[in-house]
Each structure stands twice: as structure tokens, then as C-alpha cells.
Amino acid sequence: ALRRKSRRGQPGHRPDACRQGIRLVDHRVALPRAAAQMEAAVVTRPGFVLKVDERTPPLLTLAGSNVSLQRFPTGTGVVYPPQPVPSSDPVALVEGALANPVNSTPLAGLLRPGMKLTVVVGNVDPVQPGMRFDIRRSIVERVLEHAAKARVDDVAIVVAGGLGPRWGGQDIVEALGDRVATSFLPEGRITSHDVTSEDLVTVATVTGEPVKVEARIAESDLVVLVDVCHGPGERMLLAAGATDVATINRISGFGGGESECRRVATAIHRAIPVFSITAVLGQPYLGRHLSFLNHCEWEWRLPEQVAYATARQFTALLPRQGTQKLYAAPRADYELCDVIGGDPAQVATRAAEVWRAANAVAAPRTGILLTSVWGGGLDPGDPVGSPVNASHHALRNAGSSLLHDGGILIAFHPLSRIFPNRTLAPAADFFTKVLPVTREPAEIHERFERQALADDWYLKLYRDHNAWHPLAVFHTWYGIRRDTARLADVIWVGADRETARILGQRAATTLDDALDLARQITGDRGDATYLHGPGRIFGEPR
């Protein structure tokens, strides 16, 4: 029942799948032969920097649900990410990662009859835009096939999302497929981790504080972590996604950091046998109605031109209905750069290295960095995106070392004070009731965190209605303040001025106004740099 069925339209079952190929990077200890054969099947355009001159056409900018063509000043550096390509057959890479792991016995050698096996599916930092075909489905299916061959009968799946929305049945079907869902859901063998559950058990102690996980994970003879890497940071799934709310608060809350997360992850891995497998993704390849996002502006042919004109008309004539239809839940293919399996700590490090190698673009440092903030890459179901998440997204994109300390970040987004989705209710109250009082993390931590944690309505939304945990927006704000601490200012083009003021940032009417304001602040008359495209770009100083 768990064997792959050929389905028209799924990656790996297209007639041209062998021609699409996979771009791999040299961070694997052992490269599967099948993957090596596919490596040279296609050569894609790497990322590059365009220097704007008088012949450069207007360039695409994304601001919430709006798309437009903007002229940039002469001398502006425009960082284009690597060319996105459609996804391709993942089976060879998945099998290669299971058979040739990093610093670990192959998965087949770890499985035995009568053992208790738990597969933990990561969703701490959801991929946005969402994956049209979720690579986690293929990985879980292959793990379950190996378990069936080894006659492992006691198998369960846990979705670890940390403070993110808990999955319902439909979410499980969309991500893991109907075959896995129908085999495990009726028997209650797929659960979504609840960080507030009273049934969590202590597996380790770090700096005198208990670290708790689900009893099923703690009692397992083997835990297989299944995750995706779509950014430059190391992903420590069990620590950030499958522990209790107090542990997560110590890791990523006020005063938290990567070192604390690493200590917690190390303690858990010592207490529980863990095998990790992570898929590394490239840039998003959007569907037909957003195909213009896949190409440079001078490469647009008639289909891309029509798609862009249609998007402009939809958002102009039908601001709510049109944007909801186009951007509320966009789906994208993602190039599969690599799949890495083995020791969880080394897998996390190597996956981050692979992502950087596949997506990095060498560019000069700058004092003024510009970035688009597209709603389709922020909040699922919201075509614009909340102002707090928009600010966090802009700063995360600009978190590369391309921007000098004391520099200026200029972002395109309307910062609309609209929270249409009840899953963002805690964020809406945080914006309207907390930020007008204070923006200081220490004061917010002392005065407002405990109240949010004790709010029964917030917790009910989290447990039963796929909402974010109320603590999530606090952690997002702490991250925003850490990122802005090294900058002189953040300026929003075309944004609501009052919203920008509440965030402690500024708004400008046009790009020229924003650049003039930025240069008045920094005194830097140098050229600016623009991060182009809907995906995440890793800028490497040159």
C-alpha cells in the first residue's frame, strides 16, 4: 500500500523528468550514482548582479499583493537569485541519503523487527510559497517502505511545528499524501505536536531546566527526522519543534539564541537514538499565472507578459477578490539541490552549507539595501501579510552580510493593518495592544508574555483551530528588534505611515523619497543594492 503509484503530473512521473535534472553541490561524503548521472542533465543560470544603467528596463518589485515595474537609479546593483527550475524525481536522492548517510549506519541497518519507530516530520519554518509537491511525502514513503521490509510494525508519525499551527487532517493529506494518511490517520498514528500538552515527559536537563518531549518520541527505539532546508540557518528540529513551550521559549524567546538551541538539541540526541534526513531546496518556480516571477524582465515572452498584465489588472480592479485568488495560497515547484541523511547535527550543518552554496550570490557590501516583501511568501491564506510578519520577512532577507552595520533597509510593502485570518489573532492583539505601549523586548517580556500564555482563547485557537501559539508573535518581535539593532533605520515604500511608526520604522511615498531619506540619515552617497525576486537570497560579500 505504501509503494509509489504512478500519477500523471507528480514529480518523478513526467516524461521529461530525466531532462530536468538536479543541480548538486560538493558537500556530500558519498554521492549516489543515480544522482550523479542526473547532475549534468541540465545547466541552470547561477545568480548574478546586474548594474543598472540608462539602458536597463524597469524592474519588477513586489509589495504585499501588488506587482509593479520600477525604475531604479543608475548604479544600483540588482542581485538576481539562481534561475528557478521545476522539481524533479526525488527518489534517487532520497534512497542515496538513506543508504549513504553522514556519520551514521544506513537506515536499513538501524531497523529491526519489534522495535518502536517514530517518524518526526518538521514544520517549524513552513516553506512559503508552499510546495506544489511536498518532498516530505516522498521521504516519509521511502522510510516506511524500509520499515515494512524490516518487519517493523510499531510505527507512528509526529508532526513537529513548534509554535506554528498544528496540522489537521486536510493538512496531513496535502503534505504526506492520501496513502500515508489513510494508513495511519484512522488508527490515530499521526499526531501534531502540542507544545502545551501536560503529557510531555522529561528526557534531559539543560542548565538546570527540564527538556520535555512527547512520550512516544521519548520511548522510541529510533526517531527518524524528516525536514526541509530552505534557508541559510541550521535546522534543529527536535529542539525547536518537538519540545515543551518553556524549552522553546528559552531557545528562541527573549534572551534565547543559537547556542542554547544547540545545547538542547545535543542533550536530546544523547537521550534518544535519532536518524535525520533533510531535503535542500532551491528557488521557487511559480505556476502559469505567476510565471513572470521565474524570469528576468528582459526574458519575458508573451506568456510572461500576459501573466504580469493579468496580475496587475486583478489587483487594480478587484483588490480583495483578485488578490485572494492569485496570492492567498500560491504553490511552487522547488529544485531539489540535495538530500542528506545521517547524524542530526552534521546533517543540519551540511544542509545549511549546501543551501548557501546553491543559492548564494556574490555581491559588494552596501550601506543601503532594498528588498521586496511579497505576501505570497509570508502568511498562508493572506495575500498581503501582516505588518509584523512583513517586517520580520524583510529583515530576514536583509540578514545577509551585504548590509553594513549602521546601514539602511528599504522595503516595498503597504503595511496594511489588516489581520483577516483568525489564526493571526494573537498577532493582531500584539500589534494593537502591546506595541503602542512599548517596543522594548525586555519590557514586553516582563509585562505581556505571561498574560498571553494564560489566555484560554489563544490556547484554544492554537490547539483546535490551526492558529499560531500566542508566544510566536513575541518571538518574531524579539527577532525583529535584534535585527534592527545593527541598522540605522528601516524605511517602507508606499506603506501606511502610522503602521510604520508603531513598528518604530519609517514610511516614504516613493523609492526616490526613501533613498533621499536614507542618504540624509547615513550620509552615504554610494549606490544601493536591490534583492530581486520572490525567494530567499543569500548575499555573499565580495
mmCIF file of N, CA and C in Angstrom, residues 218-342:
data_model
loop_
_atom_site.group_PDB
_atom_site.id
_atom_site.type_symbol
_atom_site.label_atom_id
_atom_site.label_comp_id
_atom_site.label_asym_id
_atom_site.label_seq_id
_atom_site.Cartn_x
_atom_site.Cartn_y
_atom_site.Cartn_z
ATOM 1 N N ALA A 218 10.022 9.909 23.288
ATOM 2 C CA ALA A 218 10.953 9.517 24.348
ATOM 3 C C ALA A 218 11.101 8.005 24.450
ATOM 4 N N GLU A 219 10.034 7.259 24.151
ATOM 5 C CA GLU A 219 10.048 5.802 24.298
ATOM 6 C C GLU A 219 10.502 5.077 23.045
ATOM 7 N N SER A 220 10.797 5.791 21.971
ATOM 8 C CA SER A 220 11.106 5.148 20.690
ATOM 9 C C SER A 220 12.502 4.537 20.694
ATOM 10 N N ASP A 221 12.620 3.416 19.990
ATOM 11 C CA ASP A 221 13.933 2.803 19.767
ATOM 12 C C ASP A 221 14.702 3.543 18.684
ATOM 13 N N LEU A 222 13.979 4.235 17.810
ATOM 14 C CA LEU A 222 14.609 5.048 16.776
ATOM 15 C C LEU A 222 13.641 6.147 16.368
ATOM 16 N N VAL A 223 14.167 7.362 16.246
ATOM 17 C CA VAL A 223 13.394 8.501 15.745
ATOM 18 C C VAL A 223 14.030 8.952 14.434
ATOM 19 N N VAL A 224 13.231 9.021 13.386
ATOM 20 C CA VAL A 224 13.696 9.489 12.083
ATOM 21 C C VAL A 224 13.133 10.892 11.858
ATOM 22 N N LEU A 225 14.022 11.860 11.717
ATOM 23 C CA LEU A 225 13.617 13.248 11.484
ATOM 24 C C LEU A 225 13.550 13.509 9.983
ATOM 25 N N VAL A 226 12.436 14.042 9.520
ATOM 26 C CA VAL A 226 12.247 14.374 8.111
ATOM 27 C C VAL A 226 11.984 15.868 8.014
ATOM 28 N N ASP A 227 12.848 16.585 7.315
ATOM 29 C CA ASP A 227 12.727 18.037 7.282
ATOM 30 C C ASP A 227 13.204 18.568 5.937
ATOM 31 N N VAL A 228 12.958 19.864 5.700
ATOM 32 C CA VAL A 228 13.451 20.542 4.506
ATOM 33 C C VAL A 228 14.261 21.754 4.942
ATOM 34 N N CYS A 229 15.307 22.066 4.193
ATOM 35 C CA CYS A 229 16.138 23.236 4.432
ATOM 36 C C CYS A 229 15.899 24.214 3.286
ATOM 37 N N HIS A 230 15.384 25.402 3.622
ATOM 38 C CA HIS A 230 15.135 26.406 2.586
ATOM 39 C C HIS A 230 15.668 27.766 3.015
ATOM 40 N N GLY A 231 16.729 27.754 3.807
ATOM 41 C CA GLY A 231 17.361 28.982 4.255
ATOM 42 C C GLY A 231 18.749 28.691 4.771
ATOM 43 N N PRO A 232 19.521 29.743 5.099
ATOM 44 C CA PRO A 232 20.932 29.550 5.450
ATOM 45 C C PRO A 232 21.176 29.020 6.847
ATOM 46 N N GLY A 233 20.185 29.029 7.739
ATOM 47 C CA GLY A 233 20.404 28.616 9.120
ATOM 48 C C GLY A 233 20.355 27.108 9.305
ATOM 49 N N GLU A 234 21.000 26.633 10.375
ATOM 50 C CA GLU A 234 20.954 25.215 10.712
ATOM 51 C C GLU A 234 19.621 24.905 11.396
ATOM 52 N N ARG A 235 18.988 23.824 10.988
ATOM 53 C CA ARG A 235 17.675 23.456 11.496
ATOM 54 C C ARG A 235 17.819 22.338 12.518
ATOM 55 N N MET A 236 17.380 22.589 13.749
ATOM 56 C CA MET A 236 17.450 21.601 14.827
ATOM 57 C C MET A 236 16.020 21.250 15.208
ATOM 58 N N LEU A 237 15.474 20.284 14.520
ATOM 59 C CA LEU A 237 14.042 20.034 14.518
ATOM 60 C C LEU A 237 13.504 19.642 15.890
ATOM 61 N N LEU A 238 14.123 18.672 16.552
ATOM 62 C CA LEU A 238 13.574 18.204 17.822
ATOM 63 C C LEU A 238 13.580 19.315 18.866
ATOM 64 N N ALA A 239 14.653 20.090 18.929
ATOM 65 C CA ALA A 239 14.748 21.146 19.937
ATOM 66 C C ALA A 239 13.735 22.253 19.678
ATOM 67 N N ALA A 240 13.616 22.698 18.418
ATOM 68 C CA ALA A 240 12.765 23.850 18.105
ATOM 69 C C ALA A 240 11.322 23.473 17.833
ATOM 70 N N GLY A 241 11.063 22.201 17.499
ATOM 71 C CA GLY A 241 9.726 21.848 17.067
ATOM 72 C C GLY A 241 8.995 20.815 17.881
ATOM 73 N N ALA A 242 9.678 20.027 18.714
ATOM 74 C CA ALA A 242 9.020 18.905 19.386
ATOM 75 C C ALA A 242 9.181 18.928 20.897
ATOM 76 N N THR A 243 9.550 20.076 21.457
ATOM 77 C CA THR A 243 9.714 20.171 22.902
ATOM 78 C C THR A 243 8.547 20.939 23.521
ATOM 79 N N ASP A 244 8.649 21.242 24.815
ATOM 80 C CA ASP A 244 7.587 21.945 25.522
ATOM 81 C C ASP A 244 7.738 23.451 25.324
ATOM 82 N N VAL A 245 6.691 24.193 25.672
ATOM 83 C CA VAL A 245 6.684 25.632 25.418
ATOM 84 C C VAL A 245 7.757 26.351 26.234
ATOM 85 N N ALA A 246 8.061 25.877 27.427
ATOM 86 C CA ALA A 246 9.093 26.525 28.238
ATOM 87 C C ALA A 246 10.470 26.375 27.592
ATOM 88 N N THR A 247 10.750 25.191 27.046
ATOM 89 C CA THR A 247 12.040 24.973 26.379
ATOM 90 C C THR A 247 12.152 25.831 25.126
ATOM 91 N N ILE A 248 11.086 25.869 24.327
ATOM 92 C CA ILE A 248 11.104 26.680 23.111
ATOM 93 C C ILE A 248 11.277 28.156 23.456
ATOM 94 N N ASN A 249 10.684 28.580 24.549
ATOM 95 C CA ASN A 249 10.821 29.977 24.969
ATOM 96 C C ASN A 249 12.264 30.291 25.363
ATOM 97 N N ARG A 250 12.938 29.340 25.995
ATOM 98 C CA ARG A 250 14.341 29.554 26.338
ATOM 99 C C ARG A 250 15.215 29.589 25.085
ATOM 100 N N ILE A 251 14.826 28.819 24.068
ATOM 101 C CA ILE A 251 15.635 28.722 22.860
ATOM 102 C C ILE A 251 15.508 29.977 21.998
ATOM 103 N N SER A 252 14.287 30.372 21.694
ATOM 104 C CA SER A 252 14.085 31.434 20.706
ATOM 105 C C SER A 252 13.358 32.651 21.253
ATOM 106 N N GLY A 253 13.094 32.680 22.537
ATOM 107 C CA GLY A 253 12.423 33.831 23.128
ATOM 108 C C GLY A 253 13.403 34.908 23.551
ATOM 109 N N PHE A 254 12.987 35.736 24.488
ATOM 110 C CA PHE A 254 13.836 36.810 24.978
ATOM 111 C C PHE A 254 15.075 36.214 25.652
ATOM 112 N N GLY A 255 16.239 36.579 25.174
ATOM 113 C CA GLY A 255 17.486 36.059 25.725
ATOM 114 C C GLY A 255 17.926 34.748 25.117
ATOM 115 N N GLY A 256 17.112 34.171 24.213
ATOM 116 C CA GLY A 256 17.493 32.916 23.582
ATOM 117 C C GLY A 256 18.497 33.133 22.467
ATOM 118 N N GLY A 257 18.894 32.024 21.835
ATOM 119 C CA GLY A 257 19.862 32.130 20.751
ATOM 120 C C GLY A 257 20.266 30.765 20.242
ATOM 121 N N GLU A 258 21.119 30.751 19.230
ATOM 122 C CA GLU A 258 21.531 29.501 18.604
ATOM 123 C C GLU A 258 22.304 28.614 19.569
ATOM 124 N N SER A 259 23.097 29.195 20.451
ATOM 125 C CA SER A 259 23.892 28.381 21.364
ATOM 126 C C SER A 259 23.001 27.579 22.309
ATOM 127 N N GLU A 260 21.928 28.208 22.809
ATOM 128 C CA GLU A 260 21.003 27.492 23.685
ATOM 129 C C GLU A 260 20.274 26.398 22.916
ATOM 130 N N CYS A 261 19.883 26.694 21.696
ATOM 131 C CA CYS A 261 19.210 25.691 20.870
ATOM 132 C C CYS A 261 20.130 24.507 20.606
ATOM 133 N N ARG A 262 21.400 24.795 20.373
ATOM 134 C CA ARG A 262 22.352 23.714 20.124
ATOM 135 C C ARG A 262 22.537 22.836 21.362
ATOM 136 N N ARG A 263 22.581 23.459 22.542
ATOM 137 C CA ARG A 263 22.729 22.674 23.779
ATOM 138 C C ARG A 263 21.524 21.762 23.993
ATOM 139 N N VAL A 264 20.319 22.293 23.755
ATOM 140 C CA VAL A 264 19.119 21.479 23.933
ATOM 141 C C VAL A 264 19.099 20.337 22.926
ATOM 142 N N ALA A 265 19.443 20.633 21.669
ATOM 143 C CA ALA A 265 19.448 19.592 20.639
ATOM 144 C C ALA A 265 20.444 18.498 20.972
ATOM 145 N N THR A 266 21.625 18.884 21.434
ATOM 146 C CA THR A 266 22.643 17.890 21.791
ATOM 147 C C THR A 266 22.166 16.993 22.928
ATOM 148 N N ALA A 267 21.507 17.586 23.919
ATOM 149 C CA ALA A 267 21.017 16.797 25.057
ATOM 150 C C ALA A 267 19.948 15.801 24.604
ATOM 151 N N ILE A 268 19.056 16.220 23.710
ATOM 152 C CA ILE A 268 18.010 15.309 23.230
ATOM 153 C C ILE A 268 18.616 14.182 22.418
ATOM 154 N N HIS A 269 19.569 14.498 21.554
ATOM 155 C CA HIS A 269 20.165 13.465 20.697
ATOM 156 C C HIS A 269 20.967 12.453 21.512
ATOM 157 N N ARG A 270 21.470 12.864 22.655
ATOM 158 C CA ARG A 270 22.165 11.907 23.519
ATOM 159 C C ARG A 270 21.175 10.966 24.200
ATOM 160 N N ALA A 271 19.972 11.441 24.438
ATOM 161 C CA ALA A 271 18.985 10.638 25.169
ATOM 162 C C ALA A 271 18.173 9.735 24.251
ATOM 163 N N ILE A 272 18.053 10.086 22.970
ATOM 164 C CA ILE A 272 17.185 9.361 22.052
ATOM 165 C C ILE A 272 17.968 9.016 20.788
ATOM 166 N N PRO A 273 17.896 7.779 20.286
ATOM 167 C CA PRO A 273 18.543 7.439 19.017
ATOM 168 C C PRO A 273 17.838 8.162 17.861
ATOM 169 N N VAL A 274 18.588 8.923 17.085
ATOM 170 C CA VAL A 274 17.999 9.759 16.048
ATOM 171 C C VAL A 274 18.743 9.560 14.731
ATOM 172 N N PHE A 275 17.973 9.436 13.654
ATOM 173 C CA PHE A 275 18.494 9.447 12.284
ATOM 174 C C PHE A 275 17.786 10.581 11.555
ATOM 175 N N SER A 276 18.542 11.485 10.965
ATOM 176 C CA SER A 276 17.958 12.665 10.334
ATOM 177 C C SER A 276 18.101 12.597 8.825
ATOM 178 N N ILE A 277 17.102 13.088 8.112
ATOM 179 C CA ILE A 277 17.183 13.202 6.656
ATOM 180 C C ILE A 277 16.522 14.519 6.251
ATOM 181 N N THR A 278 17.274 15.341 5.521
ATOM 182 C CA THR A 278 16.842 16.696 5.175
ATOM 183 C C THR A 278 16.989 16.920 3.676
ATOM 184 N N ALA A 279 15.939 17.461 3.068
ATOM 185 C CA ALA A 279 15.977 17.848 1.659
ATOM 186 C C ALA A 279 16.318 19.331 1.562
ATOM 187 N N VAL A 280 17.235 19.673 0.675
ATOM 188 C CA VAL A 280 17.660 21.054 0.479
ATOM 189 C C VAL A 280 17.009 21.598 -0.782
ATOM 190 N N LEU A 281 16.291 22.707 -0.635
ATOM 191 C CA LEU A 281 15.518 23.264 -1.743
ATOM 192 C C LEU A 281 16.221 24.450 -2.384
ATOM 193 N N GLY A 282 15.885 24.673 -3.661
ATOM 194 C CA GLY A 282 16.365 25.843 -4.375
ATOM 195 C C GLY A 282 15.329 26.948 -4.364
ATOM 196 N N GLN A 283 15.290 27.724 -5.434
ATOM 197 C CA GLN A 283 14.376 28.849 -5.541
ATOM 198 C C GLN A 283 12.989 28.378 -5.993
ATOM 199 N N PRO A 284 11.918 29.113 -5.622
ATOM 200 C CA PRO A 284 10.559 28.704 -6.020
ATOM 201 C C PRO A 284 10.300 28.930 -7.507
ATOM 202 N N TYR A 285 9.699 27.935 -8.135
ATOM 203 C CA TYR A 285 9.300 28.016 -9.548
ATOM 204 C C TYR A 285 7.775 28.091 -9.567
ATOM 205 N N LEU A 286 7.251 29.289 -9.849
ATOM 206 C CA LEU A 286 5.816 29.540 -9.748
ATOM 207 C C LEU A 286 5.059 29.033 -10.966
ATOM 208 N N GLY A 287 3.744 28.844 -10.775
ATOM 209 C CA GLY A 287 2.884 28.333 -11.835
ATOM 210 C C GLY A 287 2.580 29.363 -12.904
ATOM 211 N N ARG A 288 1.699 28.992 -13.841
ATOM 212 C CA ARG A 288 1.486 29.762 -15.057
ATOM 213 C C ARG A 288 1.040 31.188 -14.782
ATOM 214 N N HIS A 289 0.093 31.395 -13.844
ATOM 215 C CA HIS A 289 -0.418 32.746 -13.642
ATOM 216 C C HIS A 289 0.564 33.654 -12.916
ATOM 217 N N LEU A 290 1.663 33.084 -12.410
ATOM 218 C CA LEU A 290 2.735 33.882 -11.815
ATOM 219 C C LEU A 290 4.076 33.578 -12.483
ATOM 220 N N SER A 291 4.029 33.140 -13.729
ATOM 221 C CA SER A 291 5.241 32.694 -14.410
ATOM 222 C C SER A 291 6.248 33.810 -14.616
ATOM 223 N N PHE A 292 5.802 35.057 -14.620
ATOM 224 C CA PHE A 292 6.741 36.169 -14.818
ATOM 225 C C PHE A 292 7.740 36.282 -13.669
ATOM 226 N N LEU A 293 7.428 35.685 -12.525
ATOM 227 C CA LEU A 293 8.357 35.707 -11.401
ATOM 228 C C LEU A 293 9.541 34.771 -11.601
ATOM 229 N N ASN A 294 9.469 33.896 -12.595
ATOM 230 C CA ASN A 294 10.528 32.904 -12.811
ATOM 231 C C ASN A 294 11.637 33.402 -13.716
ATOM 232 N N HIS A 295 11.476 34.568 -14.328
ATOM 233 C CA HIS A 295 12.413 35.006 -15.360
ATOM 234 C C HIS A 295 12.853 36.445 -15.127
ATOM 235 N N CYS A 296 14.019 36.781 -15.662
ATOM 236 C CA CYS A 296 14.445 38.177 -15.693
ATOM 237 C C CYS A 296 13.517 38.969 -16.610
ATOM 238 N N GLU A 297 13.377 40.255 -16.351
ATOM 239 C CA GLU A 297 12.403 41.073 -17.074
ATOM 240 C C GLU A 297 12.657 41.073 -18.582
ATOM 241 N N TRP A 298 13.899 41.097 -19.015
ATOM 242 C CA TRP A 298 14.197 41.125 -20.450
ATOM 243 C C TRP A 298 14.020 39.758 -21.116
ATOM 244 N N GLU A 299 13.737 38.731 -20.295
ATOM 245 C CA GLU A 299 13.477 37.401 -20.843
ATOM 246 C C GLU A 299 11.978 37.121 -20.997
ATOM 247 N N TRP A 300 11.134 38.055 -20.556
ATOM 248 C CA TRP A 300 9.699 37.817 -20.640
ATOM 249 C C TRP A 300 9.262 37.695 -22.094
ATOM 250 N N ARG A 301 8.574 36.602 -22.372
ATOM 251 C CA ARG A 301 7.936 36.425 -23.676
ATOM 252 C C ARG A 301 6.446 36.703 -23.513
ATOM 253 N N LEU A 302 5.683 36.402 -24.516
ATOM 254 C CA LEU A 302 4.267 36.730 -24.480
ATOM 255 C C LEU A 302 3.554 36.108 -23.284
ATOM 256 N N PRO A 303 3.761 34.812 -22.941
ATOM 257 C CA PRO A 303 3.056 34.256 -21.773
ATOM 258 C C PRO A 303 3.368 35.003 -20.476
ATOM 259 N N GLU A 304 4.655 35.379 -20.264
ATOM 260 C CA GLU A 304 5.010 36.104 -19.041
ATOM 261 C C GLU A 304 4.429 37.522 -19.052
ATOM 262 N N GLN A 305 4.436 38.153 -20.208
ATOM 263 C CA GLN A 305 3.866 39.500 -20.310
ATOM 264 C C GLN A 305 2.371 39.483 -20.024
ATOM 265 N N VAL A 306 1.680 38.474 -20.561
ATOM 266 C CA VAL A 306 0.238 38.360 -20.307
ATOM 267 C C VAL A 306 -0.025 38.067 -18.832
ATOM 268 N N ALA A 307 0.796 37.190 -18.221
ATOM 269 C CA ALA A 307 0.615 36.865 -16.806
ATOM 270 C C ALA A 307 0.819 38.102 -15.935
ATOM 271 N N TYR A 308 1.826 38.897 -16.254
ATOM 272 C CA TYR A 308 2.069 40.122 -15.478
ATOM 273 C C TYR A 308 0.918 41.110 -15.649
ATOM 274 N N ALA A 309 0.469 41.328 -16.889
ATOM 275 C CA ALA A 309 -0.629 42.271 -17.126
ATOM 276 C C ALA A 309 -1.902 41.808 -16.422
ATOM 277 N N THR A 310 -2.147 40.511 -16.430
ATOM 278 C CA THR A 310 -3.340 39.972 -15.758
ATOM 279 C C THR A 310 -3.262 40.195 -14.254
ATOM 280 N N ALA A 311 -2.089 39.951 -13.675
ATOM 281 C CA ALA A 311 -1.920 40.169 -12.242
ATOM 282 C C ALA A 311 -2.143 41.634 -11.883
ATOM 283 N N ARG A 312 -1.628 42.527 -12.704
ATOM 284 C CA ARG A 312 -1.817 43.957 -12.451
ATOM 285 C C ARG A 312 -3.293 44.336 -12.501
ATOM 286 N N GLN A 313 -4.014 43.817 -13.495
ATOM 287 C CA GLN A 313 -5.431 44.157 -13.641
ATOM 288 C C GLN A 313 -6.254 43.571 -12.500
ATOM 289 N N PHE A 314 -5.944 42.349 -12.099
ATOM 290 C CA PHE A 314 -6.681 41.728 -11.000
ATOM 291 C C PHE A 314 -6.548 42.557 -9.730
ATOM 292 N N THR A 315 -5.332 42.947 -9.397
ATOM 293 C CA THR A 315 -5.119 43.682 -8.155
ATOM 294 C C THR A 315 -5.646 45.110 -8.240
ATOM 295 N N ALA A 316 -5.725 45.677 -9.466
ATOM 296 C CA ALA A 316 -6.233 47.041 -9.615
ATOM 297 C C ALA A 316 -7.760 47.084 -9.603
ATOM 298 N N LEU A 317 -8.401 46.134 -10.289
ATOM 299 C CA LEU A 317 -9.858 46.156 -10.416
ATOM 300 C C LEU A 317 -10.565 45.417 -9.293
ATOM 301 N N LEU A 318 -9.921 44.376 -8.774
ATOM 302 C CA LEU A 318 -10.530 43.565 -7.714
ATOM 303 C C LEU A 318 -9.522 43.429 -6.566
ATOM 304 N N PRO A 319 -9.312 44.491 -5.810
ATOM 305 C CA PRO A 319 -8.238 44.473 -4.800
ATOM 306 C C PRO A 319 -8.327 43.320 -3.817
ATOM 307 N N ARG A 320 -9.548 42.980 -3.334
ATOM 308 C CA ARG A 320 -9.672 41.905 -2.359
ATOM 309 C C ARG A 320 -9.845 40.555 -3.029
ATOM 310 N N GLN A 321 -10.857 40.462 -3.935
ATOM 311 C CA GLN A 321 -11.145 39.171 -4.559
ATOM 312 C C GLN A 321 -10.008 38.718 -5.486
ATOM 313 N N GLY A 322 -9.467 39.705 -6.254
ATOM 314 C CA GLY A 322 -8.407 39.348 -7.192
ATOM 315 C C GLY A 322 -7.146 38.880 -6.502
ATOM 316 N N THR A 323 -6.723 39.603 -5.477
ATOM 317 C CA THR A 323 -5.509 39.201 -4.775
ATOM 318 C C THR A 323 -5.709 37.895 -4.013
ATOM 319 N N GLN A 324 -6.901 37.687 -3.484
ATOM 320 C CA GLN A 324 -7.164 36.434 -2.789
ATOM 321 C C GLN A 324 -7.046 35.258 -3.744
ATOM 322 N N LYS A 325 -7.525 35.439 -4.966
ATOM 323 C CA LYS A 325 -7.488 34.364 -5.944
ATOM 324 C C LYS A 325 -6.050 34.077 -6.398
ATOM 325 N N LEU A 326 -5.272 35.152 -6.589
ATOM 326 C CA LEU A 326 -3.931 34.985 -7.137
ATOM 327 C C LEU A 326 -2.892 34.591 -6.091
ATOM 328 N N TYR A 327 -2.965 35.206 -4.894
ATOM 329 C CA TYR A 327 -1.836 35.130 -3.974
ATOM 330 C C TYR A 327 -2.126 34.480 -2.631
ATOM 331 N N ALA A 328 -3.371 34.137 -2.338
ATOM 332 C CA ALA A 328 -3.677 33.653 -0.992
ATOM 333 C C ALA A 328 -2.915 32.376 -0.654
ATOM 334 N N ALA A 329 -2.813 31.475 -1.599
ATOM 335 C CA ALA A 329 -2.116 30.217 -1.325
ATOM 336 C C ALA A 329 -1.366 29.755 -2.574
ATOM 337 N N PRO A 330 -0.376 30.535 -3.029
ATOM 338 C CA PRO A 330 0.365 30.129 -4.225
ATOM 339 C C PRO A 330 1.178 28.880 -3.961
ATOM 340 N N ARG A 331 1.347 28.086 -4.995
ATOM 341 C CA ARG A 331 2.152 26.867 -4.906
ATOM 342 C C ARG A 331 3.313 26.963 -5.885
ATOM 343 N N ALA A 332 4.428 26.388 -5.500
ATOM 344 C CA ALA A 332 5.616 26.460 -6.336
ATOM 345 C C ALA A 332 6.339 25.125 -6.342
ATOM 346 N N ASP A 333 6.987 24.855 -7.462
ATOM 347 C CA ASP A 333 7.948 23.759 -7.501
ATOM 348 C C ASP A 333 9.270 24.280 -6.952
ATOM 349 N N TYR A 334 10.044 23.387 -6.359
ATOM 350 C CA TYR A 334 11.360 23.759 -5.854
ATOM 351 C C TYR A 334 12.389 22.770 -6.379
ATOM 352 N N GLU A 335 13.451 23.307 -6.947
ATOM 353 C CA GLU A 335 14.542 22.439 -7.353
ATOM 354 C C GLU A 335 15.095 21.717 -6.131
ATOM 355 N N LEU A 336 15.326 20.437 -6.266
ATOM 356 C CA LEU A 336 15.884 19.641 -5.179
ATOM 357 C C LEU A 336 17.401 19.649 -5.319
ATOM 358 N N CYS A 337 18.065 20.453 -4.496
ATOM 359 C CA CYS A 337 19.519 20.592 -4.599
ATOM 360 C C CYS A 337 20.247 19.359 -4.085
ATOM 361 N N ASP A 338 19.738 18.777 -3.010
ATOM 362 C CA ASP A 338 20.372 17.600 -2.427
ATOM 363 C C ASP A 338 19.479 17.047 -1.334
ATOM 364 N N VAL A 339 19.726 15.804 -0.949
ATOM 365 C CA VAL A 339 19.092 15.184 0.217
ATOM 366 C C VAL A 339 20.207 14.571 1.050
ATOM 367 N N ILE A 340 20.252 14.917 2.337
ATOM 368 C CA ILE A 340 21.344 14.498 3.211
ATOM 369 C C ILE A 340 20.764 13.737 4.392
ATOM 370 N N GLY A 341 21.329 12.594 4.708
ATOM 371 C CA GLY A 341 20.877 11.787 5.825
ATOM 372 C C GLY A 341 22.018 11.458 6.762
ATOM 373 N N GLY A 342 21.664 11.077 8.010
ATOM 374 C CA GLY A 342 22.670 10.629 8.955
ATOM 375 C C GLY A 342 22.556 11.278 10.310
#
